[in-house]
Amino acid sequence: MEQFRSFDQLRTNELSVTRNGFFRPSFNLTDGQFIYGKLSYASLWKTVTILETAQKTWTIKRKGVFSRTLIITGQNEEELGMVIPEVWSRRIKLNMNNGFDAEFLNKKLFTRTFSLVNDRYGDILSIKTGLWSFKTPFNITFNLDLLKNIPDLPLMALLGVNLILIKQAQSAATAGVGS
């Protein structure tokens, strides 16, 4: 974890996500100069996701084989929260054990922007998917003032990227079935 720069030293409100590798990709959260976090997979089948920053490491895995719910665990395997996709909706609920609740959603029907919204803080972050960009597929914008109020903002940014990647994989699998 020494390779990552701390989010406390972040001076810009826009970060990009760069893709490394093709068959076993990992994704770095960067401002162009420093790397602030990394999303990687622990297995070949992408069933376990590892999110790393300078301060913490989180693991994301499914609650069960046929469950849509994702469990967020910390470094000591303690459960920190859950990600629950709503049925027949584009909303994905984030429920942290510390009492923080938010929703990931696309605000408009045909948009490339995936937002994290909270009742208290409003729009926390926005992840914009790049069009036809393989090397830098995502741009993340957020309010720098929220870094002090929301301690797990790096987790939420990397988790949002992971949710978009899961949606893209599901869409690709569905498109491949019909052809």
XYZ file of C-alpha atoms in Angstrom:
179
model
C 0.000 0.000 0.000
C 3.037 2.302 -0.062
C 2.533 2.870 -3.786
C -0.660 4.873 -3.287
C -0.918 8.507 -2.372
C -3.276 9.423 0.463
C -6.656 10.975 -0.379
C -5.862 13.681 2.178
C -3.267 15.033 -0.282
C -5.733 15.210 -3.169
C -5.914 18.706 -4.716
C -8.295 18.190 -7.630
C -11.967 17.237 -7.773
C -11.623 15.060 -10.886
C -9.884 11.704 -11.098
C -9.643 9.265 -13.956
C -9.567 5.498 -13.925
C -6.926 3.794 -16.058
C -7.112 0.189 -17.155
C -4.065 -2.089 -16.891
C -4.025 -5.441 -18.654
C -6.527 -7.175 -20.875
C -7.271 -10.705 -19.636
C -6.793 -9.936 -15.915
C -7.391 -6.200 -15.807
C -6.856 -3.930 -12.847
C -7.975 -0.319 -12.635
C -6.031 2.569 -11.068
C -7.649 5.706 -9.669
C -5.335 8.560 -10.690
C -5.128 12.296 -11.221
C -2.596 11.836 -14.024
C 0.410 12.135 -11.739
C -0.298 10.058 -8.619
C -2.240 6.847 -8.010
C -4.823 7.070 -5.218
C -6.410 3.625 -5.373
C -6.697 0.355 -7.238
C -9.471 -2.072 -8.166
C -8.351 -5.634 -8.901
C -9.806 -9.121 -8.892
C -8.713 -11.913 -6.543
C -9.835 -14.718 -8.845
C -9.907 -15.449 -12.538
C -13.731 -15.521 -12.557
C -13.970 -12.031 -10.990
C -16.094 -13.203 -8.063
C -14.021 -11.348 -5.461
C -13.007 -7.711 -5.964
C -10.224 -6.036 -3.997
C -10.274 -2.255 -3.528
C -7.038 -0.722 -2.220
C -6.027 2.765 -1.097
C -3.151 4.117 0.972
C -5.080 3.728 4.229
C -7.363 0.713 3.755
C -8.142 -2.391 1.750
C -11.688 -3.642 1.155
C -13.025 -6.867 -0.318
C -16.298 -7.065 -2.251
C -17.998 -10.442 -2.750
C -21.480 -11.771 -3.336
C -23.571 -12.757 -0.340
C -24.450 -16.084 -1.942
C -24.135 -17.913 -5.230
C -27.499 -16.716 -6.563
C -27.685 -13.487 -4.551
C -27.460 -10.037 -6.135
C -26.374 -8.483 -2.834
C -22.693 -7.624 -2.425
C -20.938 -7.656 0.958
C -18.183 -5.130 1.761
C -15.587 -6.447 4.202
C -12.551 -4.777 5.723
C -8.999 -5.951 6.282
C -9.899 -8.160 9.250
C -12.883 -9.779 7.458
C -15.361 -7.624 9.404
C -18.508 -6.740 7.510
C -18.629 -3.002 6.795
C -21.698 -2.741 4.596
C -23.905 -4.080 1.831
C -24.726 -3.127 -1.743
C -28.288 -4.067 -2.651
C -29.574 -3.639 -6.239
C -33.296 -2.952 -6.349
C -35.443 -5.271 -8.433
C -36.907 -3.682 -11.588
C -35.059 -0.452 -10.923
C -31.786 1.208 -11.853
C -31.122 2.170 -8.240
C -28.491 0.390 -6.159
C -28.582 0.967 -2.399
C -25.423 1.283 -0.325
C -25.939 0.555 3.381
C -22.856 0.930 5.561
C -22.775 -0.431 9.116
C -21.697 2.981 10.452
C -25.154 4.360 9.542
C -24.284 5.920 6.177
C -26.833 5.197 3.420
C -26.710 6.294 -0.204
C -27.878 5.254 -3.668
C -26.012 4.692 -6.900
C -28.163 5.591 -9.896
C -28.301 6.970 -13.409
C -30.297 10.185 -13.113
C -31.447 10.125 -16.728
C -32.428 7.203 -18.909
C -29.824 7.586 -21.657
C -26.788 8.910 -19.833
C -23.215 7.805 -19.323
C -23.058 9.308 -15.819
C -23.510 7.096 -12.749
C -24.067 9.108 -9.546
C -23.891 8.450 -5.811
C -26.600 10.413 -4.008
C -27.298 10.828 -0.300
C -30.215 12.611 1.400
C -27.913 14.642 3.663
C -25.006 15.458 1.309
C -26.809 15.467 -2.051
C -24.672 14.432 -5.026
C -21.533 12.878 -3.566
C -19.788 11.760 -6.732
C -20.374 11.198 -10.432
C -18.701 8.574 -12.600
C -18.777 9.252 -16.314
C -18.121 6.388 -18.680
C -15.831 7.251 -21.566
C -17.124 6.610 -25.042
C -14.840 4.221 -26.936
C -11.970 4.737 -24.512
C -10.193 1.540 -23.547
C -7.253 2.926 -21.567
C -9.169 5.485 -19.462
C -12.758 4.196 -19.322
C -14.036 6.369 -16.438
C -13.790 9.912 -15.039
C -14.862 10.583 -11.456
C -15.831 14.016 -10.132
C -16.691 14.818 -6.530
C -16.727 17.618 -3.980
C -13.379 17.944 -2.149
C -15.143 19.255 0.969
C -16.868 15.879 1.408
C -13.511 14.130 2.000
C -13.582 15.422 5.581
C -17.221 14.454 6.172
C -17.305 11.058 4.435
C -14.289 8.963 5.450
C -14.928 6.131 2.976
C -15.217 8.291 -0.151
C -12.370 6.360 -1.881
C -14.293 3.133 -1.238
C -17.425 4.611 -2.768
C -15.599 5.842 -5.872
C -13.965 2.460 -6.524
C -17.196 0.646 -5.636
C -19.070 2.733 -8.221
C -16.513 1.738 -10.871
C -16.964 -1.906 -9.848
C -20.752 -1.648 -10.164
C -20.421 -0.185 -13.663
C -18.065 -3.013 -14.638
C -20.581 -5.577 -13.319
C -23.378 -3.925 -15.346
C -21.202 -3.931 -18.471
C -20.362 -7.622 -18.024
C -24.047 -8.474 -17.541
C -25.003 -6.498 -20.650
C -22.295 -8.213 -22.703
C -23.424 -11.635 -21.476
C -27.046 -10.862 -22.301
C -26.130 -9.584 -25.772
C -24.082 -12.718 -26.455
C -26.957 -15.028 -25.515
C -29.328 -13.721 -28.162
C -26.939 -13.950 -31.104
